[in-house]
């Protein structure tokens, strides 16, 4: 799972096996160790959610996904889900959860579990 954070925008990208795990178990998480601190990011299916929502507590970003969307995501062609979350200060947080496609250019990272890029298919 990869995250990209820029300003008030958070983008989560999941490989095929991660989307499958999320659909089957309802949760996927990663950690990044920063010295003595651990930063955690998690995507979790929530039955009470009706849109993507996010929270940040105890060094953890939690992306909550409506269970009805996430349960069958692995078996659909849906690329992802997007939502502008209203913040208490009147601003918005842009949330995006999507399947991770292989890059068009060669990269040093392992992309063997990424979804085939539709732009490479003729």
Coordinates of C-alpha atoms in Angstrom, one line a residue, residues 13-78:
X13 CA -3.0 3.1 -3.7
X14 CA -3.5 -0.7 -3.2
X15 CA -2.0 -3.6 -5.2
X16 CA -4.2 -6.6 -6.3
X17 CA -3.4 -8.7 -3.2
X18 CA -4.1 -5.7 -0.9
X19 CA -7.5 -5.0 -2.5
X20 CA -8.3 -8.7 -2.1
X21 CA -7.2 -8.7 1.5
X22 CA -9.3 -5.6 2.2
X23 CA -12.3 -7.1 0.5
X24 CA -12.0 -10.4 2.4
X25 CA -10.8 -9.3 5.9
X26 CA -12.0 -5.7 6.0
X27 CA -8.7 -4.1 6.8
X28 CA -5.2 -3.5 5.6
X29 CA -2.4 -1.7 7.4
X30 CA 1.3 -0.6 6.9
X31 CA 3.9 0.9 9.2
X32 CA 6.9 3.1 8.7
X33 CA 9.5 3.2 11.5
X34 CA 10.9 6.7 12.2
X35 CA 13.6 6.2 14.8
X36 CA 11.7 5.4 18.0
X37 CA 8.3 6.4 16.5
X38 CA 6.1 4.3 14.2
X39 CA 3.8 5.9 11.6
X40 CA 0.9 3.7 10.7
X41 CA -1.6 4.0 7.9
X42 CA -4.7 1.8 7.6
X43 CA -7.7 1.3 5.3
X44 CA -10.7 -0.3 7.0
X45 CA -14.2 -1.2 5.9
X46 CA -16.8 0.3 8.1
X47 CA -20.5 -0.7 8.0
X48 CA -21.6 2.7 9.3
X49 CA -19.6 4.8 6.7
X50 CA -21.5 6.1 3.7
X51 CA -18.5 8.0 2.2
X52 CA -14.7 7.8 2.6
X53 CA -13.7 9.4 5.9
X54 CA -10.3 9.8 7.5
X55 CA -9.0 10.3 11.0
X56 CA -5.6 10.8 12.6
X57 CA -4.8 9.5 16.1
X58 CA -1.9 8.0 17.8
X59 CA 0.4 8.4 14.8
X60 CA -2.1 6.6 12.6
X61 CA -4.0 7.7 9.5
X62 CA -7.2 5.6 9.3
X63 CA -9.1 5.7 6.0
X64 CA -12.7 4.4 6.6
X65 CA -14.4 2.9 3.5
X66 CA -18.1 2.1 3.3
X67 CA -18.3 -1.7 3.8
X68 CA -20.8 -2.0 0.8
X69 CA -18.2 -0.5 -1.5
X70 CA -15.1 -2.4 -0.2
X71 CA -16.5 -5.9 0.2
X72 CA -16.9 -6.5 -3.6
X73 CA -14.2 -4.1 -4.8
X74 CA -11.7 -6.9 -5.7
X75 CA -14.3 -8.5 -8.0
X76 CA -15.2 -5.3 -9.9
X77 CA -13.6 -3.0 -12.5
X78 CA -14.1 0.0 -10.2

